[in-house]
Coordinates of C-alpha atoms and ligand atoms in Angstrom, one line a residue:
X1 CA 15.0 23.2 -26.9
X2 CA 14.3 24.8 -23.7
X3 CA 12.8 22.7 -21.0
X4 CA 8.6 23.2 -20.4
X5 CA 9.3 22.7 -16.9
X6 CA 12.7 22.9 -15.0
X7 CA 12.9 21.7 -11.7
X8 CA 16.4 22.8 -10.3
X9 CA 18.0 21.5 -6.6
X10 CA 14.6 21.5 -4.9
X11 CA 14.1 20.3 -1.3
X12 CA 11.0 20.0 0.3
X13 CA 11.1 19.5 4.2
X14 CA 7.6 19.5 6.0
X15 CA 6.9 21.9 9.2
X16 CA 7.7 18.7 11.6
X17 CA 11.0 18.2 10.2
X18 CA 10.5 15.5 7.9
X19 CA 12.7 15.9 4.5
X20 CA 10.1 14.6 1.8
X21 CA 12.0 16.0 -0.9
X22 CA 16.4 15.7 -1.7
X23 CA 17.7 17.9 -4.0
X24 CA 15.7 17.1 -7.0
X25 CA 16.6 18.1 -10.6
X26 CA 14.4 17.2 -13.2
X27 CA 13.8 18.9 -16.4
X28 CA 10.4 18.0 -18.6
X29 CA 10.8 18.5 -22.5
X30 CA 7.7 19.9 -24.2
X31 CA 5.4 17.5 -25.5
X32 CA 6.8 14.3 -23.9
X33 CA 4.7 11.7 -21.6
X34 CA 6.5 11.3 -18.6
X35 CA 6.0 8.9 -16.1
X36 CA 7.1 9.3 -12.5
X37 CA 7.7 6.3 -10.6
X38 CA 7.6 5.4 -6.6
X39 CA 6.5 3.3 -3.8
X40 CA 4.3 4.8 -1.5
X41 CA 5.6 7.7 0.4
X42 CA 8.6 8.1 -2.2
X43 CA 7.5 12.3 -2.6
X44 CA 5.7 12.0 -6.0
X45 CA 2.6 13.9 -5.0
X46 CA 5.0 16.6 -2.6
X47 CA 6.7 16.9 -6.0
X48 CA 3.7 17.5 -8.0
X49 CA 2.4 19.7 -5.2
X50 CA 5.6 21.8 -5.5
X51 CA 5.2 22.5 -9.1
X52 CA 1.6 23.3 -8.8
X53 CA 1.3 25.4 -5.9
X54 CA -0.2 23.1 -3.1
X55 CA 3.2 22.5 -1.3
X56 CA 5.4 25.8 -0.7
X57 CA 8.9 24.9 -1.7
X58 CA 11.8 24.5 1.4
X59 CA 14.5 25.6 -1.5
X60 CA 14.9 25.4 -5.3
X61 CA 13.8 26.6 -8.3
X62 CA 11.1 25.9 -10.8
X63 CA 10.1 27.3 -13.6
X64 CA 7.2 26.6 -16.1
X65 CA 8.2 27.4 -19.6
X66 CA 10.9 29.8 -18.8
X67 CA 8.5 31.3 -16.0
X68 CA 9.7 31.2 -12.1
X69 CA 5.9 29.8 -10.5
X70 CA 6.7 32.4 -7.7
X71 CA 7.6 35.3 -9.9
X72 CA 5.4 35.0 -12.2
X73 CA 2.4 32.6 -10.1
X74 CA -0.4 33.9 -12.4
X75 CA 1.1 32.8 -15.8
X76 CA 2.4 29.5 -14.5
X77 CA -0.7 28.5 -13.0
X78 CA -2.6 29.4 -16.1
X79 CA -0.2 26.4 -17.9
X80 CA -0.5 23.5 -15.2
X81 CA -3.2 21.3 -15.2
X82 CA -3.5 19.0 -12.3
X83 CA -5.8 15.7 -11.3
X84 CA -5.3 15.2 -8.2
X85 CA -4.6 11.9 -6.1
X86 CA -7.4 12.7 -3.7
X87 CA -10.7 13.5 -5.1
X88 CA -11.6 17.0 -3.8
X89 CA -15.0 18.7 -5.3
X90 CA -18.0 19.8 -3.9
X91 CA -20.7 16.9 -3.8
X92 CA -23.1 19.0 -4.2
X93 CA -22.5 20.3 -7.3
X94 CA -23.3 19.2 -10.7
X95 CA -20.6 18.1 -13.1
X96 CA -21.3 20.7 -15.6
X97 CA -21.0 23.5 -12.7
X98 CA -17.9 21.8 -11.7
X99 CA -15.7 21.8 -14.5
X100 CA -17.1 25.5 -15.5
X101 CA -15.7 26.7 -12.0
X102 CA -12.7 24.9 -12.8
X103 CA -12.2 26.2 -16.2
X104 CA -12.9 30.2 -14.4
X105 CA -11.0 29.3 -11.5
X106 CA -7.7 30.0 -13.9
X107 CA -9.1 33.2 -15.3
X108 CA -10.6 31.7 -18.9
X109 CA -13.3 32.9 -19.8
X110 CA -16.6 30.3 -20.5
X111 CA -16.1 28.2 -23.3
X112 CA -18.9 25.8 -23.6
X113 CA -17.9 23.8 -26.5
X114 CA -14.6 23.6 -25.2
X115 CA -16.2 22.3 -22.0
X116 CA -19.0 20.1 -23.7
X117 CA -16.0 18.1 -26.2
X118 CA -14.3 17.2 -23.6
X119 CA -17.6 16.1 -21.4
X120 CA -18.3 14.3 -24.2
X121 CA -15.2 12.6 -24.5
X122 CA -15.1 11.7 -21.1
X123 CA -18.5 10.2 -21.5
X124 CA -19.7 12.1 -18.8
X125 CA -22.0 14.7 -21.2
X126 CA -25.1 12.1 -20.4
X127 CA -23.8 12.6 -16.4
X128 CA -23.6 16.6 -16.7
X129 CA -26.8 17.1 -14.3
X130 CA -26.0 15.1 -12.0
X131 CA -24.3 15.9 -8.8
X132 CA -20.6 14.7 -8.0
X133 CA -22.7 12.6 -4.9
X134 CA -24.6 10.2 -7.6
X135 CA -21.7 9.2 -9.5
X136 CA -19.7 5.9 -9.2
X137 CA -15.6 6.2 -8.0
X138 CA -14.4 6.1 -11.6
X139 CA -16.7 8.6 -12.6
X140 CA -15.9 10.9 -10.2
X141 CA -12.5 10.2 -11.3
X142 CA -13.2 11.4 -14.9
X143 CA -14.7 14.5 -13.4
X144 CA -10.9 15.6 -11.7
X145 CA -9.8 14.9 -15.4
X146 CA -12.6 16.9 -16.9
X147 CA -11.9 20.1 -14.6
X148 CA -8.0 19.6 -15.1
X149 CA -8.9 19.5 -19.1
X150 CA -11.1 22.8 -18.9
X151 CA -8.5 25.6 -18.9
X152 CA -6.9 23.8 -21.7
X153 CA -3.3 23.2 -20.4
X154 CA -0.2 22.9 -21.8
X155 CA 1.5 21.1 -18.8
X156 CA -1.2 18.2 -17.1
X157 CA -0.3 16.5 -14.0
X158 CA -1.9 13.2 -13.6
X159 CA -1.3 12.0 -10.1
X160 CA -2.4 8.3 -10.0
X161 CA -5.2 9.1 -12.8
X162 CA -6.0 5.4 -13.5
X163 CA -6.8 3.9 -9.2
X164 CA -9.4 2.1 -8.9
X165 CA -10.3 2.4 -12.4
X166 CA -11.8 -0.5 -14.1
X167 CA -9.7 -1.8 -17.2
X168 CA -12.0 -0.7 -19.9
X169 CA -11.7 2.8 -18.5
X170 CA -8.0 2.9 -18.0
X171 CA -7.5 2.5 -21.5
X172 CA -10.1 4.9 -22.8
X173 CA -7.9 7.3 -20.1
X174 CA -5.0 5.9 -22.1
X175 CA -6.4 6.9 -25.1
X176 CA -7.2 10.4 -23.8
X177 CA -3.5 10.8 -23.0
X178 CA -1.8 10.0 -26.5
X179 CA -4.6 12.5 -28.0
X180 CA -4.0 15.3 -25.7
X181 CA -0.5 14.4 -26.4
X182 CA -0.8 14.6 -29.9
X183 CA -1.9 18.5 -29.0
X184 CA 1.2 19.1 -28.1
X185 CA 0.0 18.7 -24.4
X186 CA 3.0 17.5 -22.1
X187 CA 2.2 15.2 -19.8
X188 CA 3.5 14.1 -16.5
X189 CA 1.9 11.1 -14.7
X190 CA 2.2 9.0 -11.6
X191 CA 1.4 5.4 -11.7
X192 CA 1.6 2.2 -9.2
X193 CA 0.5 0.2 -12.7
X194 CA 4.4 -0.1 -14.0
X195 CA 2.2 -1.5 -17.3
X196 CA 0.5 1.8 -17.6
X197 CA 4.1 3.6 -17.6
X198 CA 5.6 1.1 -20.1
X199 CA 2.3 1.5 -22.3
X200 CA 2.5 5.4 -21.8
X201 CA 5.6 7.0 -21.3
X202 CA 8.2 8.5 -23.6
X203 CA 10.9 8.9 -20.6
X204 CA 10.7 7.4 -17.1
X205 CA 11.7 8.9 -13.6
X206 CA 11.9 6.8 -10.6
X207 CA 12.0 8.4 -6.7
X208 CA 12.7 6.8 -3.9
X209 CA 12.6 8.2 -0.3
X210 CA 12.6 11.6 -2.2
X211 CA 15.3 11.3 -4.1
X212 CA 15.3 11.1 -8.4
X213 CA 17.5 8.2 -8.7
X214 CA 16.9 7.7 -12.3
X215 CA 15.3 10.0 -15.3
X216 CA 16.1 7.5 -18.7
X217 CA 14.0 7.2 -21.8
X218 CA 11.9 3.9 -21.6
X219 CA 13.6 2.4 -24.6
X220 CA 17.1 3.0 -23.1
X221 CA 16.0 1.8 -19.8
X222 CA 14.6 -1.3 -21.2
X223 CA 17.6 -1.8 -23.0
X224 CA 20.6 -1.2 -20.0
X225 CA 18.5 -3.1 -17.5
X226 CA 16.1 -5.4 -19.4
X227 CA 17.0 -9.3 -19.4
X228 CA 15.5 -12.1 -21.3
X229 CA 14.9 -15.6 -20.2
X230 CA 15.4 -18.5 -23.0
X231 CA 13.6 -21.9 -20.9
X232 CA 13.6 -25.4 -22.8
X233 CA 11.3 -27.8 -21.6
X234 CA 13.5 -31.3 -21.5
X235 CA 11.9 -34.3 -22.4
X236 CA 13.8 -36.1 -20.0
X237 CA 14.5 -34.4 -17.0
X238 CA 18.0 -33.8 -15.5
X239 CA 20.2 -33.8 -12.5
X240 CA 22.6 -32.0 -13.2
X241 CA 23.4 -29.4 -16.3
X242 CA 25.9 -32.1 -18.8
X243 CA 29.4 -31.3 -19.0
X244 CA 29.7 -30.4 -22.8
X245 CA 27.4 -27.3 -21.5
X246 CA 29.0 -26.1 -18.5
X247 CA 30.3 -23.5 -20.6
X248 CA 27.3 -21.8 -20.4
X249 CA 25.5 -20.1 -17.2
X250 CA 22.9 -22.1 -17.3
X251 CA 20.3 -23.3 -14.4
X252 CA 18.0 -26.0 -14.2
X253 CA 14.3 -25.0 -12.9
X254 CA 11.4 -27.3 -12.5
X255 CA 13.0 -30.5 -10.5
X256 CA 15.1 -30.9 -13.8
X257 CA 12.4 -30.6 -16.4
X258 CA 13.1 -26.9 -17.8
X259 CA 16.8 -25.7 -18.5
X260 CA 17.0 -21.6 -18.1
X261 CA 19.5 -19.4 -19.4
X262 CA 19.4 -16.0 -19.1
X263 CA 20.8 -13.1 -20.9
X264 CA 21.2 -9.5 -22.1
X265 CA 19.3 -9.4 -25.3
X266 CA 20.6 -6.0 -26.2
X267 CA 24.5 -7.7 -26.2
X268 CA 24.1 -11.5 -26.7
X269 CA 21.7 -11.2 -29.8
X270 CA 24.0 -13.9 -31.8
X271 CA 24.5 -16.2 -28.7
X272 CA 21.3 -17.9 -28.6
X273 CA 21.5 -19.8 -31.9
X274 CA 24.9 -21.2 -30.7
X275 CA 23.7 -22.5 -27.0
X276 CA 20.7 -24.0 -29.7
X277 CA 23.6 -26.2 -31.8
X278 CA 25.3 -26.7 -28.6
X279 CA 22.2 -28.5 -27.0
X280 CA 21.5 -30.3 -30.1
X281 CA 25.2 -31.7 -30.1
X282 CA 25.4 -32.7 -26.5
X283 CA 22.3 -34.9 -27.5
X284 CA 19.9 -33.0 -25.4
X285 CA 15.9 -33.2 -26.5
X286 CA 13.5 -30.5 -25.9
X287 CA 9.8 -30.4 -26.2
X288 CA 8.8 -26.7 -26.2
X289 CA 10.8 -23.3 -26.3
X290 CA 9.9 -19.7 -24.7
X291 CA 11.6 -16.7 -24.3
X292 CA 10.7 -14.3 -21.7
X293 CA 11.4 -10.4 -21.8
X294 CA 11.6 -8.2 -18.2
X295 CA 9.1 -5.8 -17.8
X296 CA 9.5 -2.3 -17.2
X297 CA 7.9 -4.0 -13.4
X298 CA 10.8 -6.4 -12.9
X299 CA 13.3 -3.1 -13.6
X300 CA 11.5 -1.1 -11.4
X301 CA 11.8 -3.6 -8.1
X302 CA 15.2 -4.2 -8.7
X303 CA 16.0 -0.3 -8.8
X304 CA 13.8 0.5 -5.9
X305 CA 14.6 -2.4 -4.0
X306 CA 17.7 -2.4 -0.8
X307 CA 17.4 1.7 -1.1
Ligands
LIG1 N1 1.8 17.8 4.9 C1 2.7 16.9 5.3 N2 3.3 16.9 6.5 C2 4.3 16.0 6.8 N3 4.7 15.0 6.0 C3 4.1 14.9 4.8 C4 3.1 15.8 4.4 N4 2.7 15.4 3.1 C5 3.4 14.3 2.8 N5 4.3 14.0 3.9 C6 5.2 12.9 3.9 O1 6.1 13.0 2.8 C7 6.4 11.8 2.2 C8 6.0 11.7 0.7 O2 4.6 11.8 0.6 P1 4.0 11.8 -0.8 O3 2.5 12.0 -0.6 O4 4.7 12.8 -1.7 O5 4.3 10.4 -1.4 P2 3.9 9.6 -2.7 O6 5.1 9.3 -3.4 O7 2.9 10.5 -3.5 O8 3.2 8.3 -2.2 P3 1.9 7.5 -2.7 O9 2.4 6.6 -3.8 O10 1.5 6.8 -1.5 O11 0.9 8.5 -3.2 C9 5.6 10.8 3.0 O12 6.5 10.2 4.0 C10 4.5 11.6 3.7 O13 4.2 11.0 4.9
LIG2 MG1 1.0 10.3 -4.0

């Protein structure tokens, strides 16, 4: 299947001559939740801004299901959705008026249950009077959401969506997601909560210093990169790792109280019950067992990290 949005050899290099963007290629598949990963100033939001007409391109190609967003501007624009980093509305202005200008904005006509179901679902239907001034940060918040949501788009960029959210409303944002997802909606998203990606996305991109240094599926990426921890708690503490074990790569941790090994759980899957009957042999006691798993977080620092 064709890409929904293909992003071919772009560059991106600001009028003072700073490069923001390498020679990205990325290609989105239609329906997928993709989460684009970054320290600060790695390009996410000049990428977003390239695909949805805030940033003119330096060189490269996009295209929006099989439409150049040049060529064909009026069609592409009509297909992106985008919430915004930076919250930019008129204060003024009462919600309801807001997402309707929104929703006109990209040439659809008024649809006010379209516009009142997803008010509702937003929980903002109660807030629809007010004006953008009177409402709290994560309100205002739900509001970019609520305008990006109004023209009903196929493609929605979600730049940072869940900032300075409180965790009851990050999930109901999560929520949101998987059920505009389930529509068929595809969804790209920024995050600096690498728990948000890992809950979220189907496929993850990371960029660093404007470069895509890797696009893998979140399962796959897991799998080549994620390690697992095995620790015993001893019941005696140690000095020094015995010799009937010093076949294995294994560390003490906790002044000799906890014995660590650590492996690739994707590859090894047989060799914990062995380093078990090989403890029990050298005469070793142990009081608890745990096993940790990396996060998608412990990944991401390693891959970002030294670049
Ligand atoms: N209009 C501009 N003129 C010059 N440089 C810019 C401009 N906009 C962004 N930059 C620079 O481009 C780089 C990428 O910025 P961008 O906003 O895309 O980063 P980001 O990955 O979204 O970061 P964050 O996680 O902080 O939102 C930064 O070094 C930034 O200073
Ligand atoms: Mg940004």
């Amino acid at each position: 299947m064709s890409p929904i949005l293909s992003i071919k050899n772009l560059n991106k290099t600001f009028a003072g001559g700073f490069q923001a963007l390498k020679n990205v290629n990325l290609d989105i598949h239609k329906g997928e939740i993709f989460a684009l990963l970054g320290p600060n100033g790695a390009g996410k939001t000049t990428l977003i801004g390239c695909v949805t007409g805030l940033v003119n391109l330096t060189s490269g190609h996009i295209t929006v299901d099989g439409h150049d967003i040049y060529k064909d501007y009026r069609k592409t624009r009509k297909l992106i959705g985008l919430v915004p980093q930076e919250l930019a509305v008129e204060m003024f202005e009462p919600v309801l008026g807001t997402v309707n200008f929104s929703r006109g904005l990209f040439g659809m006509a008024p649809h006010p249950a379209h516009v009142e179901s997803v008010l509702k679902k937003l929980s903002l239907w109660e807030k629809r009077k007010n004006s953008m001034l009177t409402l709290s940060g994560g309100m205002k918040r739900r509001v970019m959401i609520a305008k990006a949501l109004s023209h009903e788009p196929q493609v929605l960029f979600l730049d940072e969506p869940t900032a300075g959210v409180d965790v009851e409303l990050r999930r109901d944002m999560w929520k949101q997601i998987r059920e505009l997802k389930s529509l068929g909606v595809t969804i790209i998203l920024t995050t600096h909560y690498i728990e948000e990606a890992e809950e979220m996305a189907d496929r993850v991109g990371v960029i660093n210093k404007g470069e895509i240094i890797l696009t893998e599926t979140k399962q796959d990426l897991m799998q080549k990169f994620g390690k697992k921890e095995l620790l015993l708690d001893l019941e005696n503490s140690l000095d020094s790792i015995p010799e009937k074990l010093s076949h294995w790569d294994l560390k003490l941790k906790s002044e000799g109280r906890r014995l660590s090994y650590i492996y690739d759980a994707a590859k090894e899957e047989y060799s914990i019950a062995r380093l078990l009957s090989d403890i029990a042999s050298s005469g070793l006691n142990y009081k608890d067992i745990h096993v940790y798993q990396s996060k998608l977080e412990d990944i991401f620092i390693e891959l970002v990290k030294d670049k």
